[in-house]
Short mmCIF file of C-alpha atoms in Angstrom, two decimals:
data_model
loop_
_atom_site.label_atom_id
_atom_site.label_comp_id
_atom_site.label_asym_id
_atom_site.label_seq_id
_atom_site.Cartn_x
_atom_site.Cartn_y
_atom_site.Cartn_z
CA UNK Y 156 8.07 23.67 13.38
CA UNK Y 157 5.73 20.99 12.46
CA UNK Y 158 2.90 20.39 14.84
CA UNK Y 159 4.80 22.55 17.67
CA UNK Y 160 8.01 20.29 17.06
CA UNK Y 161 11.38 21.78 15.47
CA UNK Y 162 12.26 19.86 12.37
CA UNK Y 163 15.58 18.10 12.93
CA UNK Y 164 17.98 20.38 10.74
CA UNK Y 165 20.94 18.64 8.93
CA UNK Y 166 24.35 19.79 10.08
CA UNK Y 167 27.56 17.87 8.77
CA UNK Y 168 28.87 16.13 11.72
CA UNK Y 169 31.65 17.38 13.71
CA UNK Y 170 33.59 13.80 14.26
CA UNK Y 171 34.34 12.75 10.91
CA UNK Y 172 37.46 10.57 10.39
CA UNK Y 173 40.76 12.17 9.47
CA UNK Y 174 41.76 11.91 6.06
CA UNK Y 175 44.03 8.68 5.76
CA UNK Y 176 47.03 9.63 3.57
CA UNK Y 177 47.06 8.96 0.14
CA UNK Y 178 42.86 8.64 -0.35
CA UNK Y 179 41.47 10.98 -2.79
CA UNK Y 180 39.29 13.82 -2.25
CA UNK Y 181 36.29 12.25 -4.23
CA UNK Y 182 36.60 9.59 -2.00
CA UNK Y 183 36.73 10.81 1.05
CA UNK Y 184 33.71 13.51 0.14
CA UNK Y 185 31.54 10.62 -0.42
CA UNK Y 186 32.28 9.04 3.14
CA UNK Y 187 31.65 12.41 4.37
CA UNK Y 188 28.22 12.50 2.71
CA UNK Y 189 27.56 9.28 3.53
CA UNK Y 190 27.91 9.92 7.45
CA UNK Y 191 26.19 13.25 7.05
CA UNK Y 192 23.26 11.61 5.36
CA UNK Y 193 22.98 8.69 8.01
CA UNK Y 194 22.99 11.15 10.90
CA UNK Y 195 20.62 13.21 8.96
CA UNK Y 196 17.88 10.36 8.54
CA UNK Y 197 18.43 9.33 12.68
CA UNK Y 198 17.93 12.80 13.53
CA UNK Y 199 14.38 12.75 11.29
CA UNK Y 200 13.29 10.04 13.95
CA UNK Y 201 14.92 11.65 16.97
CA UNK Y 202 13.26 15.19 16.11
CA UNK Y 203 9.79 13.14 16.46
CA UNK Y 204 10.93 12.24 19.85
CA UNK Y 205 11.88 8.57 19.42
CA UNK Y 206 15.02 6.45 19.45
CA UNK Y 207 16.24 4.91 15.98
CA UNK Y 208 15.43 1.32 16.67
CA UNK Y 209 14.52 -0.43 13.32
CA UNK Y 210 17.65 -0.10 11.03
CA UNK Y 211 17.93 1.66 7.55
CA UNK Y 212 18.70 -0.69 4.92
CA UNK Y 213 16.06 0.53 2.30
CA UNK Y 214 17.69 2.34 -0.93
CA UNK Y 215 15.69 4.17 -3.52
CA UNK Y 216 14.56 1.34 -5.47
CA UNK Y 217 13.89 -0.97 -2.57
CA UNK Y 218 11.49 2.13 -1.19
CA UNK Y 219 10.26 2.27 -4.77
CA UNK Y 220 9.70 -1.26 -4.77
CA UNK Y 221 7.52 -1.57 -1.19
CA UNK Y 222 5.15 0.74 -2.56
CA UNK Y 223 5.04 -0.65 -6.23
CA UNK Y 224 4.57 -4.04 -4.78
CA UNK Y 225 1.44 -3.04 -2.69
CA UNK Y 226 -0.13 -2.07 -5.58
CA UNK Y 227 1.02 -4.71 -7.96
CA UNK Y 228 -0.70 -3.93 -10.99
CA UNK Y 229 -0.06 -7.33 -12.70
CA UNK Y 230 -1.75 -9.18 -9.83
CA UNK Y 231 -4.76 -6.52 -9.93
CA UNK Y 232 -5.22 -6.78 -13.37
CA UNK Y 233 -5.37 -10.61 -12.94
CA UNK Y 234 -7.48 -10.40 -10.32
CA UNK Y 235 -10.17 -8.14 -11.46
CA UNK Y 236 -10.30 -8.18 -15.56
CA UNK Y 237 -12.90 -10.62 -15.77
CA UNK Y 238 -15.12 -7.73 -13.60
CA UNK Y 239 -14.43 -5.64 -16.32
CA UNK Y 240 -15.27 -7.22 -19.19
CA UNK Y 241 -19.08 -8.58 -17.18
CA UNK Y 242 -19.87 -5.84 -16.32
CA UNK Y 243 -18.35 -3.16 -18.76
CA UNK Y 244 -17.52 -4.91 -21.65
CA UNK Y 245 -13.89 -4.87 -23.01
CA UNK Y 246 -14.41 -0.31 -23.37
CA UNK Y 247 -14.61 -0.40 -19.61
CA UNK Y 248 -10.53 -0.55 -19.42
CA UNK Y 249 -10.42 3.41 -20.55
CA UNK Y 250 -11.58 4.10 -17.30
CA UNK Y 251 -8.23 2.78 -15.90
CA UNK Y 252 -7.04 6.24 -16.96
CA UNK Y 253 -9.28 8.10 -14.62
CA UNK Y 254 -8.60 6.22 -11.81
CA UNK Y 255 -4.90 6.37 -12.52
CA UNK Y 256 -4.63 10.16 -12.63
CA UNK Y 257 -6.97 10.87 -9.64
CA UNK Y 258 -4.80 8.41 -7.13
CA UNK Y 259 -1.66 9.93 -9.05
CA UNK Y 260 -3.49 13.52 -7.53
CA UNK Y 261 -3.67 11.64 -3.92
CA UNK Y 262 -0.33 10.54 -4.13
CA UNK Y 263 1.19 13.72 -4.78
CA UNK Y 264 -0.52 14.94 -1.60
CA UNK Y 265 0.43 12.24 0.75
CA UNK Y 266 4.30 12.90 -0.87
CA UNK Y 267 4.04 16.17 0.72
CA UNK Y 268 3.53 14.73 4.34
CA UNK Y 269 5.81 11.92 3.80
CA UNK Y 270 8.45 14.52 2.94
CA UNK Y 271 8.24 16.16 5.82
CA UNK Y 272 7.43 13.53 8.54
CA UNK Y 273 9.09 10.34 7.41
CA UNK Y 274 8.04 8.46 10.65
CA UNK Y 275 6.58 4.60 10.69
CA UNK Y 276 2.51 5.11 11.01
CA UNK Y 277 2.80 7.28 8.11
CA UNK Y 278 -0.87 9.21 8.28
CA UNK Y 279 -1.30 8.16 12.19
CA UNK Y 280 1.84 10.43 12.61
CA UNK Y 281 0.50 12.84 10.32
CA UNK Y 282 -3.23 13.31 11.70
CA UNK Y 283 -1.23 13.33 15.35
CA UNK Y 284 1.30 15.98 15.12
CA UNK Y 285 -0.86 18.32 12.73
CA UNK Y 286 -4.18 18.11 13.67
CA UNK Y 287 -4.81 16.37 17.22
CA UNK Y 288 -3.67 13.15 18.60
CA UNK Y 289 -7.24 11.94 19.04
CA UNK Y 290 -7.76 12.76 15.56
CA UNK Y 291 -4.35 10.86 14.84
CA UNK Y 292 -5.81 7.63 16.32
CA UNK Y 293 -8.50 7.35 14.09
CA UNK Y 294 -6.51 7.68 11.05
CA UNK Y 295 -3.96 4.76 12.87
CA UNK Y 296 -7.03 2.65 13.76
CA UNK Y 297 -8.98 2.78 10.02
CA UNK Y 298 -5.15 2.39 8.81
CA UNK Y 299 -4.36 -0.84 10.89
CA UNK Y 300 -8.09 -2.22 9.86
CA UNK Y 301 -7.54 -1.96 6.44
CA UNK Y 302 -3.88 -3.74 6.44
CA UNK Y 303 -4.54 -6.22 8.95
CA UNK Y 304 -7.54 -7.29 6.11
CA UNK Y 305 -5.61 -6.84 3.06
CA UNK Y 306 -2.72 -9.37 4.26
CA UNK Y 307 -5.49 -12.09 4.22
CA UNK Y 308 -7.01 -10.55 1.06
CA UNK Y 309 -3.90 -10.84 -0.65
CA UNK Y 310 -2.91 -14.52 0.46
CA UNK Y 311 -5.98 -15.71 -0.24
CA UNK Y 312 -5.83 -14.74 -3.86
CA UNK Y 313 -2.47 -15.92 -4.07
CA UNK Y 314 -3.64 -19.47 -2.92
CA UNK Y 315 -7.02 -19.73 -4.86
CA UNK Y 316 -6.19 -17.49 -8.13
CA UNK Y 317 -2.38 -18.60 -8.94
CA UNK Y 318 -1.19 -21.30 -6.91
CA UNK Y 319 -3.81 -23.77 -6.91
CA UNK Y 320 -4.18 -23.67 -10.71
CA UNK Y 321 -0.47 -23.41 -11.26
CA UNK Y 322 -0.28 -26.75 -9.08
CA UNK Y 323 -3.30 -28.42 -10.81
CA UNK Y 324 -5.21 -28.21 -7.81
CA UNK Y 325 -8.77 -28.09 -8.15
CA UNK Y 326 -10.70 -25.45 -6.68
CA UNK Y 327 -11.61 -25.83 -3.18
CA UNK Y 328 -12.58 -23.61 -0.42
CA UNK Y 329 -10.71 -25.55 2.56
CA UNK Y 330 -7.71 -26.24 0.82
CA UNK Y 331 -7.14 -22.56 0.16
CA UNK Y 332 -7.40 -21.63 3.30
CA UNK Y 333 -4.93 -23.95 4.09
CA UNK Y 334 -2.33 -22.72 1.75
CA UNK Y 335 -3.45 -19.04 2.81
CA UNK Y 336 -2.21 -19.74 6.28
CA UNK Y 337 0.86 -21.65 5.27
CA UNK Y 338 1.94 -18.52 3.14
CA UNK Y 339 0.90 -16.25 6.00
CA UNK Y 340 3.33 -18.13 8.02
CA UNK Y 341 5.99 -18.34 5.63
CA UNK Y 342 6.13 -14.28 5.26
CA UNK Y 343 5.79 -13.69 9.08
CA UNK Y 344 9.00 -15.54 9.33
CA UNK Y 345 11.02 -13.77 6.89
CA UNK Y 346 9.49 -10.27 8.23
CA UNK Y 347 10.66 -10.99 11.48
CA UNK Y 348 13.95 -12.33 10.26
CA UNK Y 349 14.85 -9.26 8.51
CA UNK Y 350 13.72 -6.15 6.96
CA UNK Y 351 16.64 -6.49 4.48
CA UNK Y 352 15.53 -10.26 3.62
CA UNK Y 353 11.89 -8.63 2.75
CA UNK Y 354 13.31 -5.90 0.92
CA UNK Y 355 15.55 -8.51 -1.49
CA UNK Y 356 12.88 -10.90 -2.18
CA UNK Y 357 9.78 -8.09 -2.92
CA UNK Y 358 12.59 -6.13 -4.83
CA UNK Y 359 13.14 -9.71 -7.04
CA UNK Y 360 9.25 -10.08 -6.94
CA UNK Y 361 8.79 -6.32 -8.54
CA UNK Y 362 11.59 -6.58 -11.27
CA UNK Y 363 9.80 -9.55 -12.57
CA UNK Y 364 6.82 -8.16 -12.60
CA UNK Y 365 7.89 -5.30 -14.39
CA UNK Y 366 9.87 -6.99 -16.97
CA UNK Y 367 6.77 -9.86 -17.06
CA UNK Y 368 4.07 -6.76 -17.85
CA UNK Y 369 6.34 -5.14 -20.64
CA UNK Y 370 7.43 -8.54 -22.32
CA UNK Y 371 3.72 -10.28 -22.57
CA UNK Y 372 2.23 -6.77 -23.49
CA UNK Y 373 4.83 -6.93 -26.77
CA UNK Y 374 4.33 -10.54 -26.94
CA UNK Y 375 0.69 -10.19 -27.59
CA UNK Y 376 0.30 -7.43 -30.01
CA UNK Y 377 3.21 -9.40 -32.09
CA UNK Y 378 0.79 -12.61 -31.53
CA UNK Y 379 -2.28 -10.69 -32.74
CA UNK Y 380 -0.43 -9.10 -35.83
CA UNK Y 381 1.39 -12.49 -36.67
CA UNK Y 382 -2.09 -14.81 -36.37
CA UNK Y 383 -4.64 -12.38 -36.88
CA UNK Y 384 -6.82 -13.36 -34.03
CA UNK Y 385 -7.89 -10.47 -31.75
CA UNK Y 386 -8.94 -7.06 -33.21
CA UNK Y 387 -8.35 -3.49 -32.60
CA UNK Y 388 -12.03 -3.16 -32.32
CA UNK Y 389 -12.02 -4.67 -29.16
CA UNK Y 390 -10.67 -1.59 -27.45
CA UNK Y 391 -14.58 0.08 -28.33
CA UNK Y 392 -16.71 -2.88 -28.00
CA UNK Y 393 -19.37 -3.50 -25.19
CA UNK Y 394 -19.05 -6.93 -25.38
CA UNK Y 395 -21.18 -9.23 -23.76
CA UNK Y 396 -23.20 -5.89 -22.05
CA UNK Y 397 -24.16 -4.71 -25.58
CA UNK Y 398 -27.83 -4.75 -24.11
CA UNK Y 399 -27.47 -4.67 -20.62
CA UNK Y 400 -29.99 -2.41 -19.49
CA UNK Y 401 -28.69 0.72 -16.82
CA UNK Y 402 -25.45 0.43 -18.42
CA UNK Y 403 -24.88 4.53 -18.05
CA UNK Y 404 -26.65 4.98 -14.70
CA UNK Y 405 -25.40 5.43 -11.01
CA UNK Y 406 -24.25 1.82 -10.03
CA UNK Y 407 -24.14 0.53 -13.67
CA UNK Y 408 -21.91 -1.38 -15.87
CA UNK Y 409 -20.00 1.30 -16.85
CA UNK Y 410 -19.41 2.92 -13.58
CA UNK Y 411 -18.17 -0.48 -12.20
CA UNK Y 412 -15.15 -0.88 -14.30
CA UNK Y 413 -13.90 1.77 -12.43
CA UNK Y 414 -13.36 -0.62 -9.13
CA UNK Y 415 -10.35 -2.05 -11.46
CA UNK Y 416 -8.40 0.84 -10.91
CA UNK Y 417 -9.71 2.00 -7.50
CA UNK Y 418 -8.88 -1.74 -6.09
CA UNK Y 419 -5.78 -1.81 -7.51
CA UNK Y 420 -4.12 1.77 -7.35
CA UNK Y 421 -3.95 1.57 -3.66
CA UNK Y 422 -1.13 1.00 -1.01
CA UNK Y 423 1.25 3.59 -2.50
CA UNK Y 424 1.65 5.10 0.81
CA UNK Y 425 3.10 2.13 1.93
CA UNK Y 426 6.58 3.36 1.44
CA UNK Y 427 5.88 5.74 4.33
CA UNK Y 428 5.09 3.30 6.70
CA UNK Y 429 8.71 1.78 6.74
CA UNK Y 430 10.07 5.45 6.56
CA UNK Y 431 12.13 4.83 9.39
CA UNK Y 432 13.88 2.09 7.57
CA UNK Y 433 14.65 3.99 4.63
CA UNK Y 434 17.77 6.02 3.69
CA UNK Y 435 17.15 9.75 2.98
CA UNK Y 436 13.33 8.95 3.52
CA UNK Y 437 12.64 12.87 2.87
CA UNK Y 438 13.54 12.32 -0.84
CA UNK Y 439 13.18 8.45 -1.43
CA UNK Y 440 9.92 8.18 0.11
CA UNK Y 441 8.17 10.41 -1.43
CA UNK Y 442 9.55 9.78 -4.84
CA UNK Y 443 8.59 6.31 -4.42
CA UNK Y 444 5.20 7.17 -3.60
CA UNK Y 445 4.30 8.95 -6.50
CA UNK Y 446 6.90 7.09 -8.79
CA UNK Y 447 4.94 3.59 -8.05
CA UNK Y 448 1.71 5.26 -9.27
CA UNK Y 449 2.70 6.35 -12.08
CA UNK Y 450 4.68 3.39 -12.93
CA UNK Y 451 1.63 1.17 -12.24
CA UNK Y 452 -0.92 3.53 -14.27
CA UNK Y 453 1.32 3.47 -17.15
CA UNK Y 454 2.30 -0.28 -17.25
CA UNK Y 455 -1.53 -1.09 -16.28
CA UNK Y 456 -2.80 0.80 -19.28
CA UNK Y 457 -0.17 -1.00 -21.85
CA UNK Y 458 -1.11 -4.59 -20.56
CA UNK Y 459 -4.61 -3.92 -20.58
CA UNK Y 460 -4.53 -2.74 -24.09
CA UNK Y 461 -2.64 -5.67 -25.13
CA UNK Y 462 -4.83 -7.73 -23.40
CA UNK Y 463 -8.09 -6.58 -25.05
CA UNK Y 464 -6.46 -6.49 -28.44
CA UNK Y 465 -5.69 -10.33 -27.99
CA UNK Y 466 -9.45 -11.56 -27.16
CA UNK Y 467 -10.05 -13.63 -29.64
CA UNK Y 468 -13.65 -14.69 -28.56
CA UNK Y 469 -15.21 -12.16 -26.18
CA UNK Y 470 -17.90 -14.05 -25.13
CA UNK Y 471 -16.09 -16.97 -23.87
CA UNK Y 472 -13.18 -14.95 -22.52
CA UNK Y 473 -15.69 -12.97 -20.53
CA UNK Y 474 -16.86 -15.86 -19.32
CA UNK Y 475 -14.07 -17.31 -18.31
CA UNK Y 476 -12.81 -17.40 -14.42
CA UNK Y 477 -9.57 -16.34 -15.47
CA UNK Y 478 -9.49 -14.03 -18.59
CA UNK Y 479 -6.36 -12.63 -18.42
CA UNK Y 480 -4.60 -16.73 -18.37
CA UNK Y 481 -7.32 -17.90 -21.06
CA UNK Y 482 -6.01 -14.81 -23.31
CA UNK Y 483 -2.09 -16.11 -22.70
CA UNK Y 484 -3.10 -19.88 -23.20
CA UNK Y 485 -5.10 -18.61 -26.82
CA UNK Y 486 -2.44 -16.48 -27.77
CA UNK Y 487 0.69 -17.67 -26.28
CA UNK Y 488 0.26 -21.38 -25.53
CA UNK Y 489 -0.14 -22.74 -22.48
CA UNK Y 490 4.19 -22.75 -21.16
CA UNK Y 491 3.62 -19.13 -21.35
CA UNK Y 492 0.18 -19.41 -19.05
CA UNK Y 493 1.98 -21.44 -16.44
CA UNK Y 494 4.63 -19.00 -16.56
CA UNK Y 495 2.06 -16.15 -15.89
CA UNK Y 496 0.86 -17.90 -12.89
CA UNK Y 497 4.41 -18.72 -11.44
CA UNK Y 498 5.31 -15.06 -11.98
CA UNK Y 499 1.59 -13.93 -10.53
CA UNK Y 500 2.05 -16.30 -7.78
CA UNK Y 501 5.68 -14.41 -6.71
CA UNK Y 502 4.57 -11.02 -7.13
CA UNK Y 503 1.20 -12.06 -4.98
CA UNK Y 504 3.83 -13.50 -2.40
CA UNK Y 505 5.78 -10.35 -2.24
CA UNK Y 506 2.76 -8.20 -2.36
CA UNK Y 507 1.34 -9.90 0.73
CA UNK Y 508 4.91 -9.50 2.43
CA UNK Y 509 5.10 -5.77 2.22
CA UNK Y 510 1.32 -5.46 3.28
CA UNK Y 511 2.18 -7.42 6.45
CA UNK Y 512 5.72 -5.44 7.05
CA UNK Y 513 3.68 -2.14 6.98
CA UNK Y 514 0.73 -3.43 9.24
CA UNK Y 515 3.55 -4.59 11.73
CA UNK Y 516 5.13 -0.94 11.48
CA UNK Y 517 1.53 0.74 12.10
CA UNK Y 518 1.13 -1.18 15.06
CA UNK Y 519 4.80 -0.37 16.39
CA UNK Y 520 4.04 3.26 15.80
CA UNK Y 521 1.31 3.52 17.82
CA UNK Y 522 2.16 1.31 20.45
CA UNK Y 523 5.32 3.43 21.40
CA UNK Y 524 2.87 6.16 22.06
CA UNK Y 525 0.84 4.00 24.15
CA UNK Y 526 -2.38 4.21 21.94
CA UNK Y 527 -2.72 0.27 21.13
CA UNK Y 528 -3.39 -2.77 22.73
CA UNK Y 529 -0.65 -4.33 24.94
CA UNK Y 530 1.54 -1.28 23.77
CA UNK Y 531 4.46 -2.64 25.52
CA UNK Y 532 4.94 -5.47 24.09
CA UNK Y 533 4.08 -4.55 20.53
CA UNK Y 534 6.39 -1.73 20.77
CA UNK Y 535 9.37 -4.01 21.27
CA UNK Y 536 11.88 -4.23 18.64
CA UNK Y 537 14.22 -6.96 18.38
CA UNK Y 538 17.90 -6.01 19.21
CA UNK Y 539 19.23 -8.69 16.55
CA UNK Y 540 16.78 -8.53 13.68
CA UNK Y 541 15.83 -4.60 14.07
CA UNK Y 542 12.20 -5.91 13.54
CA UNK Y 543 9.02 -5.33 15.39
CA UNK Y 544 8.51 -9.09 16.60
CA UNK Y 545 5.18 -9.04 18.62
CA UNK Y 546 3.65 -6.67 16.00
CA UNK Y 547 4.39 -8.87 13.30
CA UNK Y 548 3.00 -11.85 15.42
CA UNK Y 549 -0.04 -10.64 15.89
CA UNK Y 550 -1.02 -9.91 12.02
CA UNK Y 551 0.11 -13.21 11.32
CA UNK Y 552 -2.75 -14.45 14.40
CA UNK Y 553 -5.04 -12.02 12.92
CA UNK Y 554 -4.88 -13.68 9.58
CA UNK Y 555 -5.05 -17.36 11.41
CA UNK Y 556 -8.58 -16.02 13.09
CA UNK Y 557 -10.12 -14.85 9.66
CA UNK Y 558 -9.27 -17.51 8.02
CA UNK Y 559 -10.27 -19.80 10.39
CA UNK Y 560 -13.18 -18.10 11.97
CA UNK Y 561 -15.09 -16.81 8.86
CA UNK Y 562 -17.36 -18.48 6.13
CA UNK Y 563 -16.37 -17.88 2.83
CA UNK Y 564 -19.31 -15.60 2.01
CA UNK Y 565 -18.59 -13.72 5.15
CA UNK Y 566 -14.53 -13.47 4.38
CA UNK Y 567 -15.46 -12.19 1.08
CA UNK Y 568 -17.74 -9.55 1.79
CA UNK Y 569 -15.17 -8.66 4.47
CA UNK Y 570 -12.60 -8.48 1.56
CA UNK Y 571 -14.98 -6.29 -0.41
CA UNK Y 572 -15.30 -4.13 2.56
CA UNK Y 573 -11.50 -3.40 2.55
CA UNK Y 574 -11.60 -1.77 -0.65
CA UNK Y 575 -13.66 1.04 0.68
CA UNK Y 576 -11.34 1.97 3.64
CA UNK Y 577 -8.38 2.99 1.60
CA UNK Y 578 -10.74 5.61 -0.30
CA UNK Y 579 -12.04 6.68 3.07
CA UNK Y 580 -8.24 6.97 4.48
CA UNK Y 581 -6.81 8.97 1.42
CA UNK Y 582 -9.84 11.22 1.52
CA UNK Y 583 -9.49 12.33 5.15
CA UNK Y 584 -5.61 12.74 4.49
CA UNK Y 585 -6.38 15.29 1.88
CA UNK Y 586 -8.44 17.01 3.85
CA UNK Y 587 -6.24 16.99 6.64
CA UNK Y 588 -3.84 18.43 3.93
CA UNK Y 589 -6.09 21.05 3.06
CA UNK Y 590 -6.74 22.16 6.61
CA UNK Y 591 -2.81 22.37 8.03
CA UNK Y 592 -0.65 23.06 4.82
CA UNK Y 593 -0.15 26.54 5.93
CA UNK Y 594 1.39 25.26 8.86
CA UNK Y 595 3.49 22.51 6.92
CA UNK Y 596 7.48 23.73 6.84
CA UNK Y 597 9.20 23.81 3.52
CA UNK Y 598 12.36 21.39 3.74
CA UNK Y 599 15.36 22.40 1.53
CA UNK Y 600 15.91 19.52 -1.20
CA UNK Y 601 12.76 17.59 0.31
CA UNK Y 602 9.68 16.88 -2.29
CA UNK Y 603 7.78 20.07 -2.67
CA UNK Y 604 4.99 21.02 -5.06
CA UNK Y 605 5.26 24.71 -4.83
CA UNK Y 606 2.72 26.78 -6.58
CA UNK Y 607 1.03 23.90 -7.55
CA UNK Y 608 0.15 22.10 -4.28
CA UNK Y 609 -3.14 23.89 -3.61
CA UNK Y 610 -4.75 22.96 -7.31
CA UNK Y 611 -3.14 19.17 -7.09
CA UNK Y 612 -5.14 18.87 -3.67
CA UNK Y 613 -8.10 20.32 -4.66
CA UNK Y 614 -8.34 18.10 -7.49
CA UNK Y 615 -7.12 15.12 -4.81
CA UNK Y 616 -10.43 16.39 -2.74
CA UNK Y 617 -12.72 16.05 -5.94
CA UNK Y 618 -11.59 12.65 -7.01
CA UNK Y 619 -11.58 11.13 -3.55
CA UNK Y 620 -15.57 12.20 -3.13
CA UNK Y 621 -15.69 10.88 -6.60
CA UNK Y 622 -13.90 7.66 -5.54
CA UNK Y 623 -15.91 7.29 -2.55
CA UNK Y 624 -19.04 7.62 -4.69
CA UNK Y 625 -18.10 4.79 -6.93
CA UNK Y 626 -17.10 2.26 -4.15
CA UNK Y 627 -20.78 3.07 -1.64
CA UNK Y 628 -23.38 3.40 -4.74
CA UNK Y 629 -23.83 0.22 -6.02
CA UNK Y 630 -26.31 -2.19 -5.01
CA UNK Y 631 -24.06 -5.03 -3.73
CA UNK Y 632 -22.01 -2.43 -1.80
CA UNK Y 633 -24.61 -2.32 1.35
CA UNK Y 634 -23.17 -5.36 3.25
CA UNK Y 635 -19.50 -4.12 2.85
CA UNK Y 636 -20.50 -0.54 3.99
CA UNK Y 637 -22.43 -2.07 6.94
CA UNK Y 638 -19.16 -3.59 7.31
CA UNK Y 639 -16.97 -0.83 7.58
CA UNK Y 640 -19.55 1.12 9.88
CA UNK Y 641 -19.08 -1.68 12.22
CA UNK Y 642 -15.11 -1.62 12.25
CA UNK Y 643 -15.37 2.33 12.68
CA UNK Y 644 -17.79 1.14 16.10
CA UNK Y 645 -15.51 -1.29 17.37
CA UNK Y 646 -12.85 1.40 17.04
CA UNK Y 647 -15.17 3.86 18.94
CA UNK Y 648 -15.52 1.14 21.76
CA UNK Y 649 -12.01 0.88 22.28
CA UNK Y 650 -11.26 4.80 21.48
CA UNK Y 651 -14.04 5.25 24.90
CA UNK Y 652 -12.00 2.90 26.53
CA UNK Y 653 -9.03 4.75 26.68
CA UNK Y 654 -10.95 7.94 27.00
CA UNK Y 655 -12.18 6.37 30.20
CA UNK Y 656 -8.86 4.27 31.60
CA UNK Y 657 -5.81 5.92 29.73
CA UNK Y 658 -6.55 8.89 28.46
CA UNK Y 659 -3.33 10.29 28.69
CA UNK Y 660 -2.50 8.21 25.87
CA UNK Y 661 -4.93 9.93 23.63
CA UNK Y 662 -3.98 13.61 24.88
CA UNK Y 663 -0.42 13.46 24.61
CA UNK Y 664 1.63 14.55 21.78
CA UNK Y 665 3.31 12.02 20.01
CA UNK Y 666 6.96 11.16 20.94
CA UNK Y 667 6.59 12.12 23.97
CA UNK Y 668 8.37 9.36 26.36
CA UNK Y 669 6.80 10.08 29.51
CA UNK Y 670 3.84 8.50 28.06
CA UNK Y 671 5.33 5.20 28.45
CA UNK Y 672 5.89 6.16 32.64
CA UNK Y 673 2.48 5.79 33.58
#
């Protein structure tokens, strides 16, 4: 039992086709296994009280690609490496290891939930079923705020940091906003058209990114050896921060270097939001969650080491608006720089599309439990494309509003605030796990930490507290913290409205179809 609900048991179906004459046993057994897995996957949704409406098209690597694309290690480093050089100097890259280990602990805890409740809505579903529907609603609201802002943040960065330099367009905020809206529109159309199409594009982007990071790391090291420009000593240098005051203090330069890892190694739970579209989700989704963090952590560290060793002039590179591109240009020439920008643009596009898809699935999941505005519309799945069309359009429209309504400084502060939200969500998820772990079933063959679950969960809790502390203590974090508080208050208003006018929606167990009849 999970949260008072029986877990669907996987049994071989009785209506398998008779064995055709001449067919080999191995072929028949493979067909039997496919049918059994397909029925078991559908049973996991039906056991949650829902009908299987979304189409299961995502294989193991495609599920991994969803989480890895959300993390997008090359994109994250491309966007934040300059902050590390200016605040902590090149030596600050070593804090990436601390962030990677900490986020991996959180991912292991998240994977424990994903293996047992593989439903769209991830933490919203887990908290609703294992704690209380009201608590689950808050998980859903905070996650929705984070994902809705993240879509805009990724696509705006695509426009201003990758596409415009690639196309030779001079920096201009209005131009970047127009490009952002065009990208959002294209992503929404693709996400509505087909999950399989989204997966194909995203898988291609991830494959390119994985290859790019490895090839660039090797090429940079080779260039340093051949030309002699660059130095291994950069790895221990404080660079332009050598005489900076307060370097080792709380909120000081060294601590700020951890923001690169905290801002990049997030979103690994995106695969859980698309669990109802994954094949064999009890295994593939948890593996994708953990595997994406480990892969991003290792590849990111290798890339950072190669970049840092390849710096020929630390002050000049630190002052550059795009240090990664500048290092590529210095060591490998302008052609490689443009190749990098093209690949980063594609990676940005894939990441933004994954965030949009994950957010739409969360809206869909909350709406089918009548816990989201206009839920009857937002829960509809198109019978041809098997995608939640209205929920996807909603995310696009919110992006349009943010792009048009918010001035530059306000948009930047909102995006900065969104880096606090995932840390808050992960910390709450770890606390939830520690509170309910004794009630979790052990599913045969599913991901399970076994006797390591308690030490891992405690380690994840300690790390989550550290991560939140790092994010909220810098002097310029005041406004983002106020914005996060404002988002929580906004959610509180809607929560009170539900209590006043639709209390049943917050008190009914998720998956209870009677909630749609009132």
